[in-house]
């Protein structure tokens, strides 16, 4: 049976003292997770990692489970998806790593800041993330095909232009390719401001109406992009 180590000289005759290597704030968070009170706030990933490390050391399973949920809270996932992925990978938290990998798609891998947490991530974990981005981008680009029945009353108003795509499409396609290579999700390329820019760039006053009447196409495009594999 395990026994707690005791110091040679107690600070009080009635209160046993157990020396521990962890600092007070971290221990307080751990203990407040164990006691039947609401979980204490954890404001930073640095703090969360320190607490998670101690919870793992002492095998506090229920605390670990709650810290796992905290790790992928929107507060961290949206602000630092790559750090969350690195932390989850480091501790073999597969479900959290998957959620974080999905969040990196919207942020764009090249745009995310480098942090020391990445040093603890294995090359294998980073390679899987790179592969996800590298595979999803061309798969999303392949979906950029305009149906034949999407036309503009002005651009396609003459006999020699009736079979051409409306002018907004070239501007949209070029910008969408650039966007999808950086962030292979439907978030931006199906958004109204993005479509408005294509309409404006076309120089055609009827192209905005063409885009508006093609919303079914963008709805389908969104669904198809969203259906692509999105996690490691
Ligand atoms: Zn037009």
Short mmCIF file of C-alpha atoms and ligand atoms in Angstrom, two decimals:
data_model
loop_
_atom_site.label_atom_id
_atom_site.label_comp_id
_atom_site.label_asym_id
_atom_site.label_seq_id
_atom_site.Cartn_x
_atom_site.Cartn_y
_atom_site.Cartn_z
CA UNK A 1 0.00 0.00 0.00
CA UNK A 2 1.25 3.46 -0.86
CA UNK A 3 2.10 5.89 1.92
CA UNK A 4 2.63 9.60 1.57
CA UNK A 5 6.20 10.78 2.25
CA UNK A 6 6.55 12.75 5.45
CA UNK A 7 9.09 15.47 6.18
CA UNK A 8 11.57 14.93 8.97
CA UNK A 9 10.31 18.08 10.73
CA UNK A 10 6.63 18.96 10.51
CA UNK A 11 5.68 22.63 10.38
CA UNK A 12 2.82 21.96 12.79
CA UNK A 13 2.41 19.01 15.12
CA UNK A 14 -1.19 18.42 13.94
CA UNK A 15 -0.86 19.10 10.19
CA UNK A 16 1.19 16.67 8.12
CA UNK A 17 3.15 18.35 5.36
CA UNK A 18 3.77 16.62 2.04
CA UNK A 19 6.57 18.16 0.00
CA UNK A 20 5.66 18.42 -3.68
CA UNK A 21 7.54 19.63 -6.70
CA UNK A 22 4.55 21.40 -8.31
CA UNK A 23 3.95 25.08 -7.68
CA UNK A 24 1.03 26.39 -5.62
CA UNK A 25 -1.19 27.84 -8.40
CA UNK A 26 -1.04 24.62 -10.40
CA UNK A 27 -1.81 22.50 -7.35
CA UNK A 28 -4.71 24.78 -6.48
CA UNK A 29 -6.25 24.27 -9.91
CA UNK A 30 -5.78 20.51 -9.62
CA UNK A 31 -7.34 20.37 -6.15
CA UNK A 32 -10.25 22.57 -7.19
CA UNK A 33 -10.91 20.13 -10.02
CA UNK A 34 -10.97 17.25 -7.53
CA UNK A 35 -13.22 18.88 -4.97
CA UNK A 36 -16.95 19.04 -5.80
CA UNK A 37 -16.90 22.67 -6.89
CA UNK A 38 -17.18 24.24 -10.32
CA UNK A 39 -13.96 23.85 -12.30
CA UNK A 40 -11.63 26.81 -11.83
CA UNK A 41 -10.90 29.02 -14.83
CA UNK A 42 -7.88 28.22 -16.99
CA UNK A 43 -7.05 31.26 -19.06
CA UNK A 44 -4.00 30.17 -21.01
CA UNK A 45 -2.70 27.09 -22.75
CA UNK A 46 0.52 27.38 -20.73
CA UNK A 47 -1.53 27.00 -17.57
CA UNK A 48 -3.56 24.15 -19.01
CA UNK A 49 -0.43 22.22 -20.02
CA UNK A 50 1.07 22.58 -16.55
CA UNK A 51 -2.12 21.30 -14.93
CA UNK A 52 -2.48 18.50 -17.45
CA UNK A 53 1.09 17.42 -16.77
CA UNK A 54 0.39 17.15 -13.03
CA UNK A 55 -2.96 15.42 -13.57
CA UNK A 56 -1.20 12.81 -15.71
CA UNK A 57 1.60 12.41 -13.20
CA UNK A 58 -0.86 11.55 -10.42
CA UNK A 59 -3.25 9.75 -12.77
CA UNK A 60 -6.24 11.96 -11.98
CA UNK A 61 -8.41 10.48 -14.70
CA UNK A 62 -11.49 12.62 -14.19
CA UNK A 63 -9.37 15.79 -14.13
CA UNK A 64 -7.62 14.72 -17.34
CA UNK A 65 -10.99 14.20 -19.02
CA UNK A 66 -12.14 17.69 -18.09
CA UNK A 67 -8.85 19.22 -19.18
CA UNK A 68 -9.21 17.47 -22.54
CA UNK A 69 -12.56 19.18 -23.03
CA UNK A 70 -11.04 22.47 -21.95
CA UNK A 71 -8.19 22.06 -24.43
CA UNK A 72 -10.59 22.07 -27.38
CA UNK A 73 -12.86 24.84 -26.08
CA UNK A 74 -13.48 27.55 -28.67
CA UNK A 75 -11.35 29.93 -26.61
CA UNK A 76 -8.21 27.96 -27.50
CA UNK A 77 -9.24 26.13 -30.64
CA UNK A 78 -10.09 29.27 -32.57
CA UNK A 79 -7.16 31.35 -31.34
CA UNK A 80 -4.38 28.73 -31.36
CA UNK A 81 -5.41 25.63 -33.33
CA UNK A 82 -1.84 24.64 -34.15
CA UNK A 83 -0.76 24.81 -30.51
CA UNK A 84 -3.80 22.79 -29.48
CA UNK A 85 -2.90 20.22 -32.15
CA UNK A 86 0.69 20.08 -30.90
CA UNK A 87 -0.39 19.63 -27.29
CA UNK A 88 -3.00 17.00 -28.15
CA UNK A 89 -0.47 15.09 -30.26
CA UNK A 90 2.15 15.26 -27.54
CA UNK A 91 -0.21 13.61 -25.04
CA UNK A 92 -1.74 11.18 -27.55
CA UNK A 93 -5.18 12.79 -27.30
CA UNK A 94 -6.44 11.60 -30.66
CA UNK A 95 -9.95 13.05 -30.57
CA UNK A 96 -8.65 16.48 -29.58
CA UNK A 97 -5.91 16.30 -32.24
CA UNK A 98 -8.56 15.64 -34.87
CA UNK A 99 -10.65 18.61 -33.77
CA UNK A 100 -7.59 20.84 -33.75
CA UNK A 101 -6.48 19.66 -37.18
CA UNK A 102 -9.89 20.66 -38.54
CA UNK A 103 -9.52 24.09 -36.97
CA UNK A 104 -6.12 24.64 -38.63
CA UNK A 105 -7.82 24.39 -42.03
CA UNK A 106 -9.73 27.62 -41.51
CA UNK A 107 -6.72 29.42 -40.09
CA UNK A 108 -4.24 28.45 -42.81
CA UNK A 109 -1.12 26.58 -41.76
CA UNK A 110 1.32 29.23 -43.00
CA UNK A 111 -0.47 31.96 -41.09
CA UNK A 112 -0.32 30.33 -37.68
CA UNK A 113 2.36 31.54 -35.26
CA UNK A 114 5.15 29.20 -34.27
CA UNK A 115 5.24 28.41 -30.55
CA UNK A 116 7.55 26.38 -28.33
CA UNK A 117 4.76 23.81 -27.96
CA UNK A 118 5.54 22.76 -31.50
CA UNK A 119 8.95 21.52 -30.36
CA UNK A 120 7.23 18.72 -28.48
CA UNK A 121 5.23 17.59 -31.51
CA UNK A 122 6.55 14.58 -33.37
CA UNK A 123 7.52 14.78 -37.00
CA UNK A 124 4.87 12.16 -37.65
CA UNK A 125 2.12 14.33 -36.18
CA UNK A 126 3.20 17.38 -38.18
CA UNK A 127 3.51 15.31 -41.34
CA UNK A 128 -0.09 14.11 -40.93
CA UNK A 129 -1.25 17.70 -40.58
CA UNK A 130 0.69 18.80 -43.66
CA UNK A 131 -0.76 15.91 -45.63
CA UNK A 132 -4.28 16.91 -44.61
CA UNK A 133 -3.74 20.45 -45.92
CA UNK A 134 -1.89 19.33 -49.05
CA UNK A 135 -4.58 16.80 -49.96
CA UNK A 136 -7.60 18.92 -49.15
CA UNK A 137 -6.52 21.93 -51.18
CA UNK A 138 -6.38 20.19 -54.60
CA UNK A 139 -9.54 18.24 -53.78
CA UNK A 140 -11.33 21.52 -53.08
CA UNK A 141 -9.90 23.14 -56.22
CA UNK A 142 -11.23 20.28 -58.32
CA UNK A 143 -14.74 21.24 -57.23
CA UNK A 144 -14.49 24.67 -58.87
CA UNK A 145 -16.46 23.84 -61.97
CA UNK A 146 -19.19 26.16 -63.12
CA UNK A 147 -22.33 24.43 -64.42
CA UNK A 148 -23.27 25.25 -68.01
CA UNK A 149 -26.57 26.81 -67.02
CA UNK A 150 -25.03 29.58 -64.92
CA UNK A 151 -25.10 32.63 -67.16
CA UNK A 152 -25.27 36.43 -67.03
CA UNK A 153 -27.88 38.29 -69.05
CA UNK A 154 -25.30 40.83 -70.13
CA UNK A 155 -22.10 38.77 -70.49
CA UNK A 156 -23.92 36.04 -72.39
CA UNK A 157 -26.29 38.33 -74.26
CA UNK A 158 -24.67 37.95 -77.69
CA UNK A 159 -24.61 34.92 -79.94
CA UNK A 160 -20.80 34.72 -79.84
CA UNK A 161 -20.70 34.83 -76.03
CA UNK A 162 -23.72 32.72 -75.19
CA UNK A 163 -21.59 29.68 -74.39
CA UNK A 164 -18.98 31.54 -72.36
CA UNK A 165 -18.94 31.57 -68.59
CA UNK A 166 -20.11 34.92 -67.19
CA UNK A 167 -17.28 37.35 -66.59
CA UNK A 168 -17.51 37.13 -62.80
CA UNK A 169 -16.48 33.47 -62.94
CA UNK A 170 -12.87 34.10 -64.04
CA UNK A 171 -12.36 36.56 -61.19
CA UNK A 172 -14.06 34.28 -58.71
CA UNK A 173 -12.14 31.20 -59.83
CA UNK A 174 -8.74 32.91 -59.63
CA UNK A 175 -9.39 34.31 -56.16
CA UNK A 176 -10.98 31.07 -54.93
CA UNK A 177 -7.95 29.04 -56.02
CA UNK A 178 -5.64 31.32 -54.10
CA UNK A 179 -7.89 31.21 -51.05
CA UNK A 180 -8.39 27.43 -51.09
CA UNK A 181 -4.66 26.79 -51.40
CA UNK A 182 -4.14 28.80 -48.20
CA UNK A 183 -7.32 27.78 -46.35
CA UNK A 184 -9.04 24.74 -47.91
CA UNK A 185 -12.49 25.32 -46.42
CA UNK A 186 -15.76 26.76 -47.67
CA UNK A 187 -15.74 29.54 -45.05
CA UNK A 188 -14.42 32.31 -47.28
CA UNK A 189 -15.04 31.21 -50.86
CA UNK A 190 -18.78 30.85 -50.26
CA UNK A 191 -19.13 34.03 -48.26
CA UNK A 192 -21.07 37.03 -49.53
CA UNK A 193 -18.14 39.52 -49.37
CA UNK A 194 -16.01 37.16 -51.45
CA UNK A 195 -18.74 36.83 -54.08
CA UNK A 196 -19.30 40.56 -54.09
CA UNK A 197 -15.65 41.16 -54.93
CA UNK A 198 -15.93 38.86 -57.96
CA UNK A 199 -19.06 40.69 -59.13
CA UNK A 200 -17.35 44.06 -58.77
CA UNK A 201 -14.15 42.89 -60.52
CA UNK A 202 -16.14 41.66 -63.52
CA UNK A 203 -17.00 45.21 -64.53
CA UNK A 204 -20.44 43.94 -65.60
CA UNK A 205 -23.46 45.46 -63.95
CA UNK A 206 -25.50 42.28 -64.40
CA UNK A 207 -22.93 39.87 -62.95
CA UNK A 208 -24.08 40.52 -59.38
CA UNK A 209 -27.55 39.33 -60.39
CA UNK A 210 -26.01 36.28 -62.05
CA UNK A 211 -24.18 35.40 -58.82
CA UNK A 212 -27.31 35.97 -56.80
CA UNK A 213 -29.33 33.61 -58.97
CA UNK A 214 -26.51 31.04 -58.71
CA UNK A 215 -26.72 30.66 -54.99
CA UNK A 216 -27.82 27.05 -55.41
CA UNK A 217 -24.40 26.42 -57.01
CA UNK A 218 -22.52 27.98 -54.10
CA UNK A 219 -24.69 26.04 -51.68
CA UNK A 220 -23.69 22.82 -53.44
CA UNK A 221 -20.06 23.93 -53.57
CA UNK A 222 -20.11 24.54 -49.83
CA UNK A 223 -21.58 21.12 -49.15
CA UNK A 224 -19.03 19.39 -51.38
CA UNK A 225 -16.05 21.18 -49.81
CA UNK A 226 -17.39 20.52 -46.32
CA UNK A 227 -17.74 16.82 -47.16
CA UNK A 228 -14.01 16.46 -47.93
CA UNK A 229 -11.85 14.76 -45.26
CA UNK A 230 -11.25 17.44 -42.64
CA UNK A 231 -9.16 15.79 -39.94
CA UNK A 232 -5.90 13.87 -39.59
ZN1 LIG B 1 -22.02 39.74 -66.43
#
